[in-house]
PDB file of C-alpha atoms and ligand atoms in Angstrom:
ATOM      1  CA  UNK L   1      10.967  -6.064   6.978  1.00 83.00           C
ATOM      2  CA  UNK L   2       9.319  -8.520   9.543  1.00 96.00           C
ATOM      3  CA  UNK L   3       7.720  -5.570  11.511  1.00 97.00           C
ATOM      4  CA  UNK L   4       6.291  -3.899   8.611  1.00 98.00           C
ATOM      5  CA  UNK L   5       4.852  -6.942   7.240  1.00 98.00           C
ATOM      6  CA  UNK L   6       3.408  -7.697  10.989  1.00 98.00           C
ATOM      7  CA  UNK L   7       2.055  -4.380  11.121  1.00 98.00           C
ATOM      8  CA  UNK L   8       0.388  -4.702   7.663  1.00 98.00           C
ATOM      9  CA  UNK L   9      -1.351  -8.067   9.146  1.00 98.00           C
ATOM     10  CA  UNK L  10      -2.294  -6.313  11.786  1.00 98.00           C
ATOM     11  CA  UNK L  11      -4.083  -3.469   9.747  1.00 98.00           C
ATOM     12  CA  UNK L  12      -5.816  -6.078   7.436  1.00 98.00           C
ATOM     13  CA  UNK L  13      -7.691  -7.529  10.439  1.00 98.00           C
ATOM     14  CA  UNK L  14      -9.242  -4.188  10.966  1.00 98.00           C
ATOM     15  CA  UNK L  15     -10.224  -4.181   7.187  1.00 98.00           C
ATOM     16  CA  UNK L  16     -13.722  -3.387   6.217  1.00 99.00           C
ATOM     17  CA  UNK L  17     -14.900  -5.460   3.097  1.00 98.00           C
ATOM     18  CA  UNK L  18     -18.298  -6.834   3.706  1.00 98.00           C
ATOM     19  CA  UNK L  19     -18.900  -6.883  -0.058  1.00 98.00           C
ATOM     20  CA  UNK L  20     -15.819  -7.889  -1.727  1.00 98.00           C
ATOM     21  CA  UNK L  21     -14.483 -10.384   1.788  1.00 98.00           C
ATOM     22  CA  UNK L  22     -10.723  -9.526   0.597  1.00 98.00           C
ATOM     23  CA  UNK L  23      -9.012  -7.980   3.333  1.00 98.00           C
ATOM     24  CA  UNK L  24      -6.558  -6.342   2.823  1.00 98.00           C
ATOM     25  CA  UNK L  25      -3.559  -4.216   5.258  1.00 98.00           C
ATOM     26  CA  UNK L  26      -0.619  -1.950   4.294  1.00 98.00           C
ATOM     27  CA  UNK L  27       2.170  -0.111   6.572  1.00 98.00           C
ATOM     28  CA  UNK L  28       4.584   2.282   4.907  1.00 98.00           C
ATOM     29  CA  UNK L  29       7.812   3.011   6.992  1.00 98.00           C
ATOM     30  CA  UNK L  30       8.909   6.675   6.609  1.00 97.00           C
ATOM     31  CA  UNK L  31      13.066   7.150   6.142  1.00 96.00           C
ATOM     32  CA  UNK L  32      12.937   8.537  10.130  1.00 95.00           C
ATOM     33  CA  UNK L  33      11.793   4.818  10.646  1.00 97.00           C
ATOM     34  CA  UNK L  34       8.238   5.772  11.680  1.00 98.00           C
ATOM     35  CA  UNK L  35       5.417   3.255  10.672  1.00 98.00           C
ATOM     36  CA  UNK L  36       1.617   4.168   9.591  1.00 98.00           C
ATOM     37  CA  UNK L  37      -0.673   1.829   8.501  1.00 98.00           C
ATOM     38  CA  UNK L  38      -3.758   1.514   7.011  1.00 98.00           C
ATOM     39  CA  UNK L  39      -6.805  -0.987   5.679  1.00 99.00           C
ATOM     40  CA  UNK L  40      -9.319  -1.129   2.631  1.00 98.00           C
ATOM     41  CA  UNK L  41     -12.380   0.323   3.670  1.00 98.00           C
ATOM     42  CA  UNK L  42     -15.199  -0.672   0.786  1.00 98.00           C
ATOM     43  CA  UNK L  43     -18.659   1.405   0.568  1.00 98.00           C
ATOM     44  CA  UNK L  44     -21.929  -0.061  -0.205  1.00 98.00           C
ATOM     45  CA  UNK L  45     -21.732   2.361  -3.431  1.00 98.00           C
ATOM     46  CA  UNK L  46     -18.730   0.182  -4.234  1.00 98.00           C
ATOM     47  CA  UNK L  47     -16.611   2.638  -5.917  1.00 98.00           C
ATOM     48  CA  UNK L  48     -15.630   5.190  -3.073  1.00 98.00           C
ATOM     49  CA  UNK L  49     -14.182   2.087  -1.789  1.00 98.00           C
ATOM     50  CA  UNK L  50     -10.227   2.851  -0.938  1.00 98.00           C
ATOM     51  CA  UNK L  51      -6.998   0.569  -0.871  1.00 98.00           C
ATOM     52  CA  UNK L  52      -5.185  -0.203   2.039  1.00 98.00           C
ATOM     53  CA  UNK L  53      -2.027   1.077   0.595  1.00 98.00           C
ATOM     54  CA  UNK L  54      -3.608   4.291  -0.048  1.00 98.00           C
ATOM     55  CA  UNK L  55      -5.308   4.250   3.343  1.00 98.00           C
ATOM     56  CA  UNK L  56      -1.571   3.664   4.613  1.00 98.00           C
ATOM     57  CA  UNK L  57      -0.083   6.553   3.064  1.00 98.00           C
ATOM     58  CA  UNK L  58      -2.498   9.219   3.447  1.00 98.00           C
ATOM     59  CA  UNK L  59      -2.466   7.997   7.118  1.00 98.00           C
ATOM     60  CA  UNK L  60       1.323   8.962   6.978  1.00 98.00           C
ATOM     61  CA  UNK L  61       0.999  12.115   4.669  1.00 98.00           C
ATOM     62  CA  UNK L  62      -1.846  13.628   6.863  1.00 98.00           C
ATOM     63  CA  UNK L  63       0.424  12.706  10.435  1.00 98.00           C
ATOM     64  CA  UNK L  64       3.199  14.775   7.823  1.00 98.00           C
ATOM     65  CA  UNK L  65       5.472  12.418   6.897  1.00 98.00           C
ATOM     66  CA  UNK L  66       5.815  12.403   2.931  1.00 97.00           C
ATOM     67  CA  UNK L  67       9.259  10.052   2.450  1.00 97.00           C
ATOM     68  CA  UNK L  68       9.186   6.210   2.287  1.00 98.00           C
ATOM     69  CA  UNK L  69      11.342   3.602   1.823  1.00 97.00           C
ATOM     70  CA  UNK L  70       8.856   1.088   2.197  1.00 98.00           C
ATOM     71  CA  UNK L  71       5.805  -0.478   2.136  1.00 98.00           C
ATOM     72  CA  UNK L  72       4.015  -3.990   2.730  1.00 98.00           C
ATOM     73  CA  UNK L  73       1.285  -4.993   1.668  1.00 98.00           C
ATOM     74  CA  UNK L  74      -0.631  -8.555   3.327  1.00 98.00           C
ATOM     75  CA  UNK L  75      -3.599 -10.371   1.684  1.00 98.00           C
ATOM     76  CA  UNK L  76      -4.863 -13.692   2.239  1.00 98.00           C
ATOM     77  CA  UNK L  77      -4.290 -15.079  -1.465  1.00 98.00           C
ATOM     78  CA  UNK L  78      -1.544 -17.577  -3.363  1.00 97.00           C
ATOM     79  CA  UNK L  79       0.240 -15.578  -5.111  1.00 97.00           C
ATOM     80  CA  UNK L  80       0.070 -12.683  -3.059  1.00 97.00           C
ATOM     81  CA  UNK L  81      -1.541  -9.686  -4.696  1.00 97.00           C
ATOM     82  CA  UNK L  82       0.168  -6.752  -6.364  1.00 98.00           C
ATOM     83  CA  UNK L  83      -0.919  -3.028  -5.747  1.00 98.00           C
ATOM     84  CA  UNK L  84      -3.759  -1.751  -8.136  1.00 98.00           C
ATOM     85  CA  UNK L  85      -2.534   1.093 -10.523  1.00 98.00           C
ATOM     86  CA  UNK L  86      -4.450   3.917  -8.429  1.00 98.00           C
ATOM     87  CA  UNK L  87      -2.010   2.795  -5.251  1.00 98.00           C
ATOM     88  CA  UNK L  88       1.157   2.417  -7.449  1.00 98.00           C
ATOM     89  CA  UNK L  89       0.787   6.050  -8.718  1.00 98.00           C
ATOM     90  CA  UNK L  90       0.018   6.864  -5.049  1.00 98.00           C
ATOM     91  CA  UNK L  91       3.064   5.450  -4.488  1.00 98.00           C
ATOM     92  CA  UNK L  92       5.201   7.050  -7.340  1.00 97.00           C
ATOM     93  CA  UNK L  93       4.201  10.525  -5.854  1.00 97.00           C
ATOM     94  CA  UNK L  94       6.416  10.089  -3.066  1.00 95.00           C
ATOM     95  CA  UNK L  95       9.587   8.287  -4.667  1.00 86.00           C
ATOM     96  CA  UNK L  96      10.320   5.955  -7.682  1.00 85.00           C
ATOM     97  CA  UNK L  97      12.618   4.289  -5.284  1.00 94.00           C
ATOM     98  CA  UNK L  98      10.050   2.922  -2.411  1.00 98.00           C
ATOM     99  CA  UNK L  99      10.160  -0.831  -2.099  1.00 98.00           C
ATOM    100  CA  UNK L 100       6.943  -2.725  -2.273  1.00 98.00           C
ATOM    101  CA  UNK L 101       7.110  -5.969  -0.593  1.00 98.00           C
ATOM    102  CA  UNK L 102       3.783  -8.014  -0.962  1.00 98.00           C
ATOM    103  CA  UNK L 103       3.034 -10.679   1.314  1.00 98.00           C
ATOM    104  CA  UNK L 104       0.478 -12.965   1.973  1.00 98.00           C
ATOM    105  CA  UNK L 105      -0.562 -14.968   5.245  1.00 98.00           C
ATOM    106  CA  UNK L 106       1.319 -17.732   4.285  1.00 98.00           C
ATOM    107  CA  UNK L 107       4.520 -16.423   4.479  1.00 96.00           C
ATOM    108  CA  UNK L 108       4.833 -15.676   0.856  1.00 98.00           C
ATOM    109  CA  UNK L 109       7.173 -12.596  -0.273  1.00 98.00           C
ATOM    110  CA  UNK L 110       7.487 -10.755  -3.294  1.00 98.00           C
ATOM    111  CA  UNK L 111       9.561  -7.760  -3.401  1.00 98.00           C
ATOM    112  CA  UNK L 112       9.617  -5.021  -6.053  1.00 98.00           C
ATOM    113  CA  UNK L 113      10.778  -1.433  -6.533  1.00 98.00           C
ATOM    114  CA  UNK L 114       8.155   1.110  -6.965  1.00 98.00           C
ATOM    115  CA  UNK L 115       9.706   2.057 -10.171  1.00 97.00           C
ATOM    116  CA  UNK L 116       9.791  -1.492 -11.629  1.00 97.00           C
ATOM    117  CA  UNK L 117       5.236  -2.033 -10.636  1.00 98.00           C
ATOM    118  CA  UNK L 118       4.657   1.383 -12.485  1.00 98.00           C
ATOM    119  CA  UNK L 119       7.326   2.470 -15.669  1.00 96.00           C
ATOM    120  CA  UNK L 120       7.134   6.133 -16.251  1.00 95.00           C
ATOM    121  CA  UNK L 121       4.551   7.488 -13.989  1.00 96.00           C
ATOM    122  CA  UNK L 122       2.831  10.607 -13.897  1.00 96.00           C
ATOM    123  CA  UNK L 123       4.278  14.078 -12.941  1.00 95.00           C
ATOM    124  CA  UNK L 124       2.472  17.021 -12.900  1.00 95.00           C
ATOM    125  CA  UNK L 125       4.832  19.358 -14.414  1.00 90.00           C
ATOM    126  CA  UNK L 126       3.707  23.140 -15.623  1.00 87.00           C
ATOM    127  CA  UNK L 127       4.812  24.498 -19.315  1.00 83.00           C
TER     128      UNK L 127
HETATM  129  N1  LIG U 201      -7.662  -3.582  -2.723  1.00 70.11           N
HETATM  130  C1  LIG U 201      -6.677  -3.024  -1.958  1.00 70.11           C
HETATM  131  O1  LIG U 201      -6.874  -2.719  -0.777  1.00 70.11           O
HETATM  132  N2  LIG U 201      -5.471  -2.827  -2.540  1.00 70.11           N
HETATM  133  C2  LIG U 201      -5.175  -3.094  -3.841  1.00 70.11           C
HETATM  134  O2  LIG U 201      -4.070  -2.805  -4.305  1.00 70.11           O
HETATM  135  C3  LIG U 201      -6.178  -3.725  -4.708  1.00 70.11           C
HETATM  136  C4  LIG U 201      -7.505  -3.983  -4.091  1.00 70.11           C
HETATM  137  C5  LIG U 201      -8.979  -3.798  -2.104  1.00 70.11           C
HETATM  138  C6  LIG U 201     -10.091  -2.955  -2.671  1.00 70.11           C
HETATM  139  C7  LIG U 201     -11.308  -3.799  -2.372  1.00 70.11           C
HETATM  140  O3  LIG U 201     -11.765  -3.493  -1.063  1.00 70.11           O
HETATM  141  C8  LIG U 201     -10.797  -5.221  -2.380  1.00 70.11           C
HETATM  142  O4  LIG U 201      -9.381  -5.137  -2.299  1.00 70.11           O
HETATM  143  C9  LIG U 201     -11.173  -6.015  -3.606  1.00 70.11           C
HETATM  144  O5  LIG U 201     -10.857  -5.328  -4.758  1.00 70.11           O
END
């Protein structure tokens, strides 16, 4: 858990977020035990702006890795911030059983299951 939250800070100093200054970094560790980060990269037409723990997963997703157990997530706030809704069904996608621990430069942890942040999350499913 200390190396994925040490990766995460890592990320969020690579954040871009001129317009909001909330940094934010993510790293999501696959079940092989592989780690992929990722950072919130904002746009001056502020809503194609996307979340580091999005960032984070398609990072992992697109290297083809598609099964989590984890992820951290590291901001610079007291408490320390909880995913958005648009990362949490991100998140869902690829197992209601993914721990999200949320951290903050402090040294402040907060740990939740996946399926606990978002109750009864979307699934595509055909009639
Ligand atoms: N942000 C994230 O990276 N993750 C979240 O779960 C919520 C918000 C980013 C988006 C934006 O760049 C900044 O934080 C302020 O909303």
């Amino acid at each position: 858990m200390d190396k994925l939250i040490a990766e995460a800070k890592m990320a969020r100093e690579k954040a871009y977020a001129p317009y909001s200054n909330f940094k934010v970094g993510a790293a999501v560790l696959t079940t092989d035990g592989k780690i992929f980060t990722g950072c919130n990269v904002e746009n001056s037409s502020y809503g194609l702006t996307i979340c580091a723990e999005r960032a984070a997963i398609f990072n992992a997703v697109s290297s083809g890795y598609k099964k989590f157990t984890k992820i951290a997530v590291v901001t610079d706030s007291e408490p320390s911030a909880s995913p958005c809704g648009a990362c949490r069904q991100v998140m869902f996608e690829f197992g209601d059983d993914i721990e999200v621990i949320m951290a903050n430069l402090k040294g402040d942890i907060k740990i939740m299951k996946i399926n606990e942040l978002l109750k009864d999350g979307f699934r595509l499913s055909k009639k």
